[in-house]
PDB file of C-alpha atoms in Angstrom:
ATOM      1  CA  MET A 241      92.488  -1.124-115.753  1.00  0.00           C
ATOM      2  CA  PRO A 242      90.944  -2.753-112.667  1.00  0.00           C
ATOM      3  CA  THR A 243      90.783  -0.653-109.465  1.00  0.00           C
ATOM      4  CA  ARG A 244      92.936  -1.956-106.664  1.00  0.00           C
ATOM      5  CA  LEU A 245      91.174  -2.292-103.315  1.00  0.00           C
ATOM      6  CA  ASN A 246      92.643  -0.322-100.446  1.00  0.00           C
ATOM      7  CA  TRP A 247      92.521  -3.051 -97.820  1.00  0.00           C
ATOM      8  CA  ARG A 248      93.949  -0.815 -95.163  1.00  0.00           C
ATOM      9  CA  PHE A 249      91.151   1.693 -95.708  1.00  0.00           C
ATOM     10  CA  LEU A 250      88.467  -1.016 -95.731  1.00  0.00           C
ATOM     11  CA  LEU A 251      89.888  -2.608 -92.624  1.00  0.00           C
ATOM     12  CA  GLY A 252      89.950   0.761 -90.889  1.00  0.00           C
ATOM     13  CA  GLU A 253      86.337   1.416 -91.866  1.00  0.00           C
ATOM     14  CA  PHE A 254      85.390  -2.020 -90.547  1.00  0.00           C
ATOM     15  CA  PHE A 255      87.005  -1.357 -87.183  1.00  0.00           C
ATOM     16  CA  VAL A 256      85.342   2.065 -86.976  1.00  0.00           C
ATOM     17  CA  ILE A 257      81.942   0.486 -87.608  1.00  0.00           C
ATOM     18  CA  VAL A 258      82.559  -2.283 -85.058  1.00  0.00           C
ATOM     19  CA  LEU A 259      83.805   0.219 -82.514  1.00  0.00           C
ATOM     20  CA  GLY A 260      80.730   2.382 -83.092  1.00  0.00           C
ATOM     21  CA  VAL A 261      78.430  -0.586 -82.563  1.00  0.00           C
ATOM     22  CA  LEU A 262      80.246  -1.611 -79.403  1.00  0.00           C
ATOM     23  CA  VAL A 263      80.107   1.919 -78.012  1.00  0.00           C
ATOM     24  CA  ALA A 264      76.384   2.115 -78.796  1.00  0.00           C
ATOM     25  CA  LEU A 265      75.814  -1.205 -77.043  1.00  0.00           C
ATOM     26  CA  TRP A 266      77.866  -0.043 -74.077  1.00  0.00           C
ATOM     27  CA  VAL A 267      75.854   3.158 -73.829  1.00  0.00           C
ATOM     28  CA  ASP A 268      72.602   1.171 -74.069  1.00  0.00           C
ATOM     29  CA  GLN A 269      73.797  -1.137 -71.311  1.00  0.00           C
ATOM     30  CA  ILE A 270      74.645   1.819 -69.074  1.00  0.00           C
ATOM     31  CA  GLN A 271      71.244   3.377 -69.704  1.00  0.00           C
ATOM     32  CA  ALA A 272      69.482   0.040 -69.091  1.00  0.00           C
ATOM     33  CA  ALA A 273      71.449  -0.489 -65.882  1.00  0.00           C
ATOM     34  CA  ARG A 274      70.558   3.027 -64.696  1.00  0.00           C
ATOM     35  CA  SER A 275      66.895   2.448 -65.584  1.00  0.00           C
ATOM     36  CA  ASP A 276      66.905  -0.910 -63.749  1.00  0.00           C
ATOM     37  CA  ALA A 277      68.530   0.691 -60.705  1.00  0.00           C
ATOM     38  CA  ASN A 278      65.888   3.428 -60.620  1.00  0.00           C
ATOM     39  CA  LEU A 279      63.131   0.843 -61.022  1.00  0.00           C
ATOM     40  CA  GLU A 280      64.636  -1.229 -58.208  1.00  0.00           C
ATOM     41  CA  VAL A 281      64.474   1.800 -55.891  1.00  0.00           C
ATOM     42  CA  GLU A 282      60.830   2.395 -56.878  1.00  0.00           C
ATOM     43  CA  TYR A 283      59.985  -1.226 -56.105  1.00  0.00           C
ATOM     44  CA  LEU A 284      61.765  -1.092 -52.757  1.00  0.00           C
ATOM     45  CA  GLU A 285      59.959   2.117 -51.792  1.00  0.00           C
ATOM     46  CA  SER A 286      56.648   0.531 -52.790  1.00  0.00           C
ATOM     47  CA  LEU A 287      57.546  -2.612 -50.840  1.00  0.00           C
ATOM     48  CA  ARG A 288      58.275  -0.539 -47.745  1.00  0.00           C
ATOM     49  CA  ILE A 289      54.823   1.069 -48.036  1.00  0.00           C
ATOM     50  CA  ASP A 290      53.258  -2.399 -48.288  1.00  0.00           C
ATOM     51  CA  LEU A 291      55.174  -3.584 -45.240  1.00  0.00           C
ATOM     52  CA  ASP A 292      54.074  -0.538 -43.237  1.00  0.00           C
ATOM     53  CA  ALA A 293      50.474  -1.414 -44.158  1.00  0.00           C
ATOM     54  CA  ASP A 294      51.068  -5.017 -43.065  1.00  0.00           C
ATOM     55  CA  LEU A 295      52.484  -3.866 -39.726  1.00  0.00           C
ATOM     56  CA  ALA A 296      49.412  -1.700 -39.152  1.00  0.00           C
ATOM     57  CA  GLN A 297      47.228  -4.729 -39.919  1.00  0.00           C
ATOM     58  CA  PHE A 298      49.171  -6.904 -37.477  1.00  0.00           C
ATOM     59  CA  ASP A 299      48.764  -4.267 -34.760  1.00  0.00           C
ATOM     60  CA  SER A 300      45.018  -3.967 -35.427  1.00  0.00           C
ATOM     61  CA  THR A 301      44.679  -7.743 -35.371  1.00  0.00           C
ATOM     62  CA  ASP A 302      46.466  -7.954 -32.031  1.00  0.00           C
ATOM     63  CA  VAL A 303      44.151  -5.332 -30.514  1.00  0.00           C
ATOM     64  CA  TRP A 304      41.096  -7.128 -31.870  1.00  0.00           C
ATOM     65  CA  LEU A 305      42.246 -10.550 -30.648  1.00  0.00           C
ATOM     66  CA  ARG A 306      42.916  -9.231 -27.147  1.00  0.00           C
ATOM     67  CA  LYS A 307      39.368  -7.860 -27.019  1.00  0.00           C
ATOM     68  CA  GLN A 308      38.093 -11.205 -28.237  1.00  0.00           C
ATOM     69  CA  GLU A 309      40.077 -13.079 -25.602  1.00  0.00           C
ATOM     70  CA  ALA A 310      38.736 -10.783 -22.884  1.00  0.00           C
ATOM     71  CA  ALA A 311      35.181 -11.392 -24.082  1.00  0.00           C
ATOM     72  CA  ALA A 312      35.655 -15.168 -24.176  1.00  0.00           C
ATOM     73  CA  ALA A 313      37.276 -15.118 -20.726  1.00  0.00           C
ATOM     74  CA  THR A 314      34.273 -13.182 -19.377  1.00  0.00           C
ATOM     75  CA  VAL A 315      31.924 -15.862 -20.677  1.00  0.00           C
ATOM     76  CA  LEU A 316      34.050 -18.715 -19.330  1.00  0.00           C
ATOM     77  CA  ALA A 317      34.290 -17.063 -15.893  1.00  0.00           C
ATOM     78  CA  LEU A 318      30.517 -17.277 -15.544  1.00  0.00           C
ATOM     79  CA  TYR A 319      30.553 -20.978 -16.334  1.00  0.00           C
ATOM     80  CA  ALA A 320      33.283 -21.362 -13.707  1.00  0.00           C
ATOM     81  CA  GLY A 321      30.842 -20.007 -11.122  1.00  0.00           C
ATOM     82  CA  GLU A 322      32.351 -16.553 -10.733  1.00  0.00           C
ATOM     83  CA  PRO A 323      29.911 -13.696 -10.185  1.00  0.00           C
ATOM     84  CA  PRO A 324      29.448 -11.348 -13.146  1.00  0.00           C
ATOM     85  CA  ALA A 325      32.174  -8.712 -13.168  1.00  0.00           C
ATOM     86  CA  VAL A 326      30.320  -6.505 -15.654  1.00  0.00           C
ATOM     87  CA  GLY A 327      26.833  -5.148 -16.168  1.00  0.00           C
ATOM     88  CA  LEU A 328      24.102  -6.596 -18.365  1.00  0.00           C
ATOM     89  CA  ASP A 329      24.987  -4.663 -21.513  1.00  0.00           C
ATOM     90  CA  GLU A 330      28.680  -5.487 -21.173  1.00  0.00           C
ATOM     91  CA  LEU A 331      27.936  -9.149 -20.609  1.00  0.00           C
ATOM     92  CA  VAL A 332      25.623  -9.330 -23.625  1.00  0.00           C
ATOM     93  CA  ALA A 333      28.353  -7.705 -25.690  1.00  0.00           C
ATOM     94  CA  ALA A 334      30.948 -10.180 -24.395  1.00  0.00           C
ATOM     95  CA  VAL A 335      28.768 -13.175 -25.216  1.00  0.00           C
ATOM     96  CA  GLU A 336      28.097 -11.868 -28.734  1.00  0.00           C
ATOM     97  CA  THR A 337      31.566 -10.618 -29.676  1.00  0.00           C
ATOM     98  CA  ALA A 338      33.642 -13.470 -28.260  1.00  0.00           C
ATOM     99  CA  GLY A 339      33.196 -15.337 -31.521  1.00  0.00           C
ATOM    100  CA  TRP A 340      33.863 -12.451 -33.877  1.00  0.00           C
ATOM    101  CA  GLN A 341      36.948 -13.185 -35.939  1.00  0.00           C
ATOM    102  CA  TYR A 342      39.540 -10.934 -37.531  1.00  0.00           C
ATOM    103  CA  VAL A 343      42.527 -11.795 -39.681  1.00  0.00           C
ATOM    104  CA  PRO A 344      45.135  -9.384 -41.063  1.00  0.00           C
ATOM    105  CA  VAL A 345      44.802  -8.330 -44.691  1.00  0.00           C
ATOM    106  CA  ILE A 346      48.211  -8.468 -46.352  1.00  0.00           C
ATOM    107  CA  THR A 347      49.082  -5.833 -48.964  1.00  0.00           C
ATOM    108  CA  ARG A 348      50.459  -7.730 -51.958  1.00  0.00           C
ATOM    109  CA  ASN A 349      50.580  -5.049 -54.658  1.00  0.00           C
ATOM    110  CA  THR A 350      54.356  -4.902 -54.997  1.00  0.00           C
ATOM    111  CA  ILE A 351      55.178  -8.592 -54.636  1.00  0.00           C
ATOM    112  CA  ASP A 352      52.466  -9.556 -57.116  1.00  0.00           C
ATOM    113  CA  ASP A 353      53.861  -7.039 -59.610  1.00  0.00           C
ATOM    114  CA  LEU A 354      57.421  -8.281 -59.073  1.00  0.00           C
ATOM    115  CA  ARG A 355      56.393 -11.868 -59.643  1.00  0.00           C
ATOM    116  CA  SER A 356      54.039 -11.341 -62.585  1.00  0.00           C
ATOM    117  CA  THR A 357      56.503  -9.160 -64.510  1.00  0.00           C
ATOM    118  CA  GLY A 358      59.624 -11.121 -63.617  1.00  0.00           C
ATOM    119  CA  ASN A 359      61.088  -7.943 -62.164  1.00  0.00           C
ATOM    120  CA  LEU A 360      62.140  -9.674 -58.973  1.00  0.00           C
ATOM    121  CA  ARG A 361      65.480 -10.010 -60.788  1.00  0.00           C
ATOM    122  CA  LEU A 362      65.887  -6.236 -60.463  1.00  0.00           C
ATOM    123  CA  ILE A 363      66.549  -6.700 -56.726  1.00  0.00           C
ATOM    124  CA  ARG A 364      70.305  -7.007 -57.095  1.00  0.00           C
ATOM    125  CA  ASP A 365      71.090  -8.133 -53.563  1.00  0.00           C
ATOM    126  CA  PRO A 366      70.564 -11.935 -53.419  1.00  0.00           C
ATOM    127  CA  ALA A 367      70.109 -11.847 -49.633  1.00  0.00           C
ATOM    128  CA  LEU A 368      67.364  -9.240 -49.981  1.00  0.00           C
ATOM    129  CA  ARG A 369      65.630 -11.304 -52.671  1.00  0.00           C
ATOM    130  CA  ARG A 370      65.709 -14.317 -50.375  1.00  0.00           C
ATOM    131  CA  SER A 371      64.320 -12.260 -47.474  1.00  0.00           C
ATOM    132  CA  ILE A 372      61.455 -10.977 -49.619  1.00  0.00           C
ATOM    133  CA  ALA A 373      60.638 -14.471 -50.856  1.00  0.00           C
ATOM    134  CA  ALA A 374      60.854 -15.905 -47.322  1.00  0.00           C
ATOM    135  CA  TYR A 375      58.499 -13.266 -45.898  1.00  0.00           C
ATOM    136  CA  TYR A 376      55.755 -13.760 -48.462  1.00  0.00           C
ATOM    137  CA  THR A 377      56.142 -17.536 -48.354  1.00  0.00           C
ATOM    138  CA  ALA A 378      55.645 -17.404 -44.575  1.00  0.00           C
ATOM    139  CA  ILE A 379      52.603 -15.164 -45.076  1.00  0.00           C
ATOM    140  CA  GLU A 380      51.086 -17.610 -47.550  1.00  0.00           C
ATOM    141  CA  VAL A 381      51.808 -20.607 -45.339  1.00  0.00           C
ATOM    142  CA  ASN A 382      50.300 -19.003 -42.232  1.00  0.00           C
ATOM    143  CA  SER A 383      47.321 -17.284 -43.854  1.00  0.00           C
ATOM    144  CA  VAL A 384      45.598 -20.520 -44.864  1.00  0.00           C
ATOM    145  CA  PRO A 385      45.397 -22.137 -41.390  1.00  0.00           C
ATOM    146  CA  ILE A 386      44.455 -18.782 -39.832  1.00  0.00           C
ATOM    147  CA  ALA A 387      41.588 -18.352 -42.291  1.00  0.00           C
ATOM    148  CA  ASP A 388      40.467 -21.963 -41.793  1.00  0.00           C
ATOM    149  CA  LEU A 389      40.545 -21.564 -38.013  1.00  0.00           C
ATOM    150  CA  ARG A 390      38.637 -18.294 -38.246  1.00  0.00           C
ATOM    151  CA  ASP A 391      35.867 -19.853 -40.325  1.00  0.00           C
ATOM    152  CA  ARG A 392      35.609 -22.917 -38.094  1.00  0.00           C
ATOM    153  CA  LEU A 393      35.501 -20.962 -34.846  1.00  0.00           C
ATOM    154  CA  TRP A 394      32.982 -18.492 -36.206  1.00  0.00           C
ATOM    155  CA  ARG A 395      30.598 -21.192 -37.421  1.00  0.00           C
ATOM    156  CA  GLN A 396      30.944 -23.167 -34.205  1.00  0.00           C
ATOM    157  CA  TYR A 397      30.490 -20.250 -31.826  1.00  0.00           C
ATOM    158  CA  ASP A 398      27.822 -18.428 -33.799  1.00  0.00           C
ATOM    159  CA  ALA A 399      25.697 -21.560 -33.944  1.00  0.00           C
ATOM    160  CA  GLN A 400      25.772 -21.751 -30.121  1.00  0.00           C
ATOM    161  CA  VAL A 401      25.414 -18.109 -29.146  1.00  0.00           C
ATOM    162  CA  GLY A 402      22.095 -17.929 -30.947  1.00  0.00           C
ATOM    163  CA  GLN A 403      20.745 -20.318 -28.314  1.00  0.00           C
ATOM    164  CA  VAL A 404      21.517 -17.841 -25.527  1.00  0.00           C
ATOM    165  CA  LEU A 405      20.981 -14.417 -27.082  1.00  0.00           C
ATOM    166  CA  GLY A 406      17.980 -13.439 -29.138  1.00  0.00           C
ATOM    167  CA  PRO A 407      18.100 -11.379 -32.354  1.00  0.00           C
ATOM    168  CA  ARG A 408      17.332  -8.186 -30.429  1.00  0.00           C
ATOM    169  CA  GLU A 409      20.337  -8.523 -28.122  1.00  0.00           C
ATOM    170  CA  ARG A 410      22.623  -9.349 -31.011  1.00  0.00           C
ATOM    171  CA  LEU A 411      21.395  -6.360 -32.994  1.00  0.00           C
ATOM    172  CA  ARG A 412      21.896  -4.037 -30.030  1.00  0.00           C
ATOM    173  CA  VAL A 413      25.533  -5.144 -29.788  1.00  0.00           C
ATOM    174  CA  LEU A 414      26.062  -4.259 -33.438  1.00  0.00           C
ATOM    175  CA  GLN A 415      24.612  -0.833 -32.774  1.00  0.00           C
ATOM    176  CA  GLY A 416      26.601  -0.137 -29.639  1.00  0.00           C
ATOM    177  CA  PRO A 417      29.469   2.381 -29.753  1.00  0.00           C
ATOM    178  CA  GLY A 418      32.810   1.297 -28.385  1.00  0.00           C
ATOM    179  CA  ARG A 419      32.294  -2.313 -29.435  1.00  0.00           C
ATOM    180  CA  PHE A 420      34.161  -4.243 -32.084  1.00  0.00           C
ATOM    181  CA  GLY A 421      31.969  -2.882 -34.840  1.00  0.00           C
ATOM    182  CA  GLU A 422      31.723   0.676 -33.474  1.00  0.00           C
ATOM    183  CA  GLY A 423      28.028   0.811 -34.266  1.00  0.00           C
ATOM    184  CA  ILE A 424      28.171  -0.788 -37.729  1.00  0.00           C
ATOM    185  CA  THR A 425      24.415  -0.862 -38.219  1.00  0.00           C
ATOM    186  CA  SER A 426      21.971   2.021 -38.306  1.00  0.00           C
ATOM    187  CA  GLU A 427      18.820  -0.041 -37.863  1.00  0.00           C
ATOM    188  CA  ALA A 428      16.500   1.026 -35.082  1.00  0.00           C
ATOM    189  CA  ALA A 429      17.167  -0.602 -31.730  1.00  0.00           C
ATOM    190  CA  GLU A 430      14.539  -2.870 -30.241  1.00  0.00           C
ATOM    191  CA  PRO A 431      13.879  -3.557 -26.571  1.00  0.00           C
ATOM    192  CA  ALA A 432      16.129  -6.209 -25.035  1.00  0.00           C
ATOM    193  CA  GLU A 433      14.754  -9.732 -24.679  1.00  0.00           C
ATOM    194  CA  VAL A 434      16.951 -10.520 -21.657  1.00  0.00           C
ATOM    195  CA  GLU A 435      15.788  -8.086 -19.000  1.00  0.00           C
ATOM    196  CA  ASP A 436      18.279  -8.662 -16.191  1.00  0.00           C
ATOM    197  CA  LEU A 437      21.725 -10.040 -15.494  1.00  0.00           C
ATOM    198  CA  ASP A 438      20.512 -13.062 -13.532  1.00  0.00           C
ATOM    199  CA  ALA A 439      18.344 -14.153 -16.449  1.00  0.00           C
ATOM    200  CA  LEU A 440      21.298 -14.046 -18.825  1.00  0.00           C
ATOM    201  CA  VAL A 441      23.529 -15.963 -16.424  1.00  0.00           C
ATOM    202  CA  ALA A 442      20.795 -18.588 -16.031  1.00  0.00           C
ATOM    203  CA  ALA A 443      20.474 -18.843 -19.810  1.00  0.00           C
ATOM    204  CA  LEU A 444      24.198 -19.416 -20.101  1.00  0.00           C
ATOM    205  CA  HIS A 445      24.269 -22.152 -17.483  1.00  0.00           C
ATOM    206  CA  ALA A 446      21.322 -23.816 -19.169  1.00  0.00           C
ATOM    207  CA  PHE A 447      23.337 -24.112 -22.370  1.00  0.00           C
ATOM    208  CA  PRO A 448      26.790 -25.562 -21.533  1.00  0.00           C
ATOM    209  CA  GLU A 449      27.605 -26.075 -25.220  1.00  0.00           C
ATOM    210  CA  LEU A 450      28.472 -22.392 -25.360  1.00  0.00           C
ATOM    211  CA  GLU A 451      31.167 -22.933 -22.733  1.00  0.00           C
ATOM    212  CA  VAL A 452      32.901 -25.419 -25.025  1.00  0.00           C
ATOM    213  CA  ALA A 453      32.620 -23.016 -27.962  1.00  0.00           C
ATOM    214  CA  ALA A 454      33.983 -20.102 -25.895  1.00  0.00           C
ATOM    215  CA  GLY A 455      36.916 -22.248 -24.772  1.00  0.00           C
ATOM    216  CA  GLU A 456      37.705 -23.064 -28.400  1.00  0.00           C
ATOM    217  CA  VAL A 457      37.535 -19.379 -29.261  1.00  0.00           C
ATOM    218  CA  LEU A 458      39.920 -18.428 -26.450  1.00  0.00           C
ATOM    219  CA  TYR A 459      42.427 -21.124 -27.403  1.00  0.00           C
ATOM    220  CA  GLY A 460      42.173 -20.267 -31.088  1.00  0.00           C
ATOM    221  CA  SER A 461      42.559 -16.543 -30.467  1.00  0.00           C
ATOM    222  CA  ILE A 462      45.706 -17.039 -28.410  1.00  0.00           C
ATOM    223  CA  SER A 463      47.132 -19.330 -31.091  1.00  0.00           C
ATOM    224  CA  VAL A 464      46.374 -16.864 -33.885  1.00  0.00           C
ATOM    225  CA  ARG A 465      47.864 -13.984 -31.904  1.00  0.00           C
ATOM    226  CA  ALA A 466      51.094 -15.944 -31.517  1.00  0.00           C
ATOM    227  CA  ILE A 467      51.237 -16.575 -35.270  1.00  0.00           C
ATOM    228  CA  VAL A 468      50.484 -12.924 -36.003  1.00  0.00           C
ATOM    229  CA  ALA A 469      53.286 -11.890 -33.649  1.00  0.00           C
ATOM    230  CA  LEU A 470      55.734 -14.034 -35.645  1.00  0.00           C
ATOM    231  CA  MET A 471      54.466 -12.554 -38.901  1.00  0.00           C
ATOM    232  CA  ARG A 472      54.885  -9.072 -37.471  1.00  0.00           C
ATOM    233  CA  ALA A 473      58.463  -9.833 -36.419  1.00  0.00           C
ATOM    234  CA  GLU A 474      59.275 -11.043 -39.938  1.00  0.00           C
ATOM    235  CA  ALA A 475      57.690  -7.924 -41.446  1.00  0.00           C
ATOM    236  CA  MET A 476      59.745  -5.720 -39.115  1.00  0.00           C
ATOM    237  CA  GLU A 477      62.936  -7.528 -40.060  1.00  0.00           C
ATOM    238  CA  LEU A 478      62.263  -7.237 -43.791  1.00  0.00           C
ATOM    239  CA  CYS A 479      61.250  -3.588 -43.395  1.00  0.00           C
ATOM    240  CA  GLY A 480      64.590  -2.886 -41.725  1.00  0.00           C
ATOM    241  CA  ILE A 481      66.515  -4.617 -44.513  1.00  0.00           C
ATOM    242  CA  VAL A 482      64.619  -2.698 -47.188  1.00  0.00           C
ATOM    243  CA  ALA A 483      65.160   0.603 -45.382  1.00  0.00           C
ATOM    244  CA  GLU A 484      68.874  -0.101 -45.079  1.00  0.00           C
ATOM    245  CA  ARG A 485      69.058  -0.870 -48.788  1.00  0.00           C
ATOM    246  CA  LEU A 486      67.238   2.356 -49.674  1.00  0.00           C
ATOM    247  CA  ASP A 487      69.551   4.343 -47.413  1.00  0.00           C
ATOM    248  CA  SER A 488      72.556   2.899 -49.215  1.00  0.00           C
ATOM    249  CA  GLU A 489      71.050   3.872 -52.568  1.00  0.00           C
ATOM    250  CA  GLY A 490      70.362   7.396 -51.361  1.00  0.00           C
TER     251      GLY A 490
END
């Protein structure tokens, strides 16, 4: 005699299985959401560290550029006929370092990871995602002209300063404490080739091409400092948004 199927029992078993699967999926979704939320916090904390590093770079760049502007202004003042306001060593240092360039190094560890892994989606706040994208887009847009300007000014100025200062003077500047390089070379110092202030001033006036190069340096430095100030303001704004987001998560 054929066995009659208990449809009620089978239907109940089916619903139990479906319910079990749905509960398991729900639990997995909760765990995934919790894991994503924790990972988002880790990324935001890492991003804040990167932004702090960027702010330190912007501050260092500003200090460097102001020194560079002062050096270039010292050189230009001599061409304008003003008497030297500094001693021989200081003037040699100003002539040499006016063309030294510095650009901020941006820390990109977190944003590169977010982009390469596709984890930028983990930043749940759309406004925050847009702010992050806008900051690094601005950095990329501004970094290229700054680097190009740096290379152009350095080549232009360095080619001219070698006509006024000899290798010995330039080496002594690299060795001097309190300069841009803080004594970045340990090679033995050699006697100066320019022996007095009047001789250096005469050498400058005999080579007016350096005046043009120093003027370009001064203009370029002021322009770069303005761009860096904007970049710093954007970093500060994004840092505040990230901090606020982390505070809300805490």
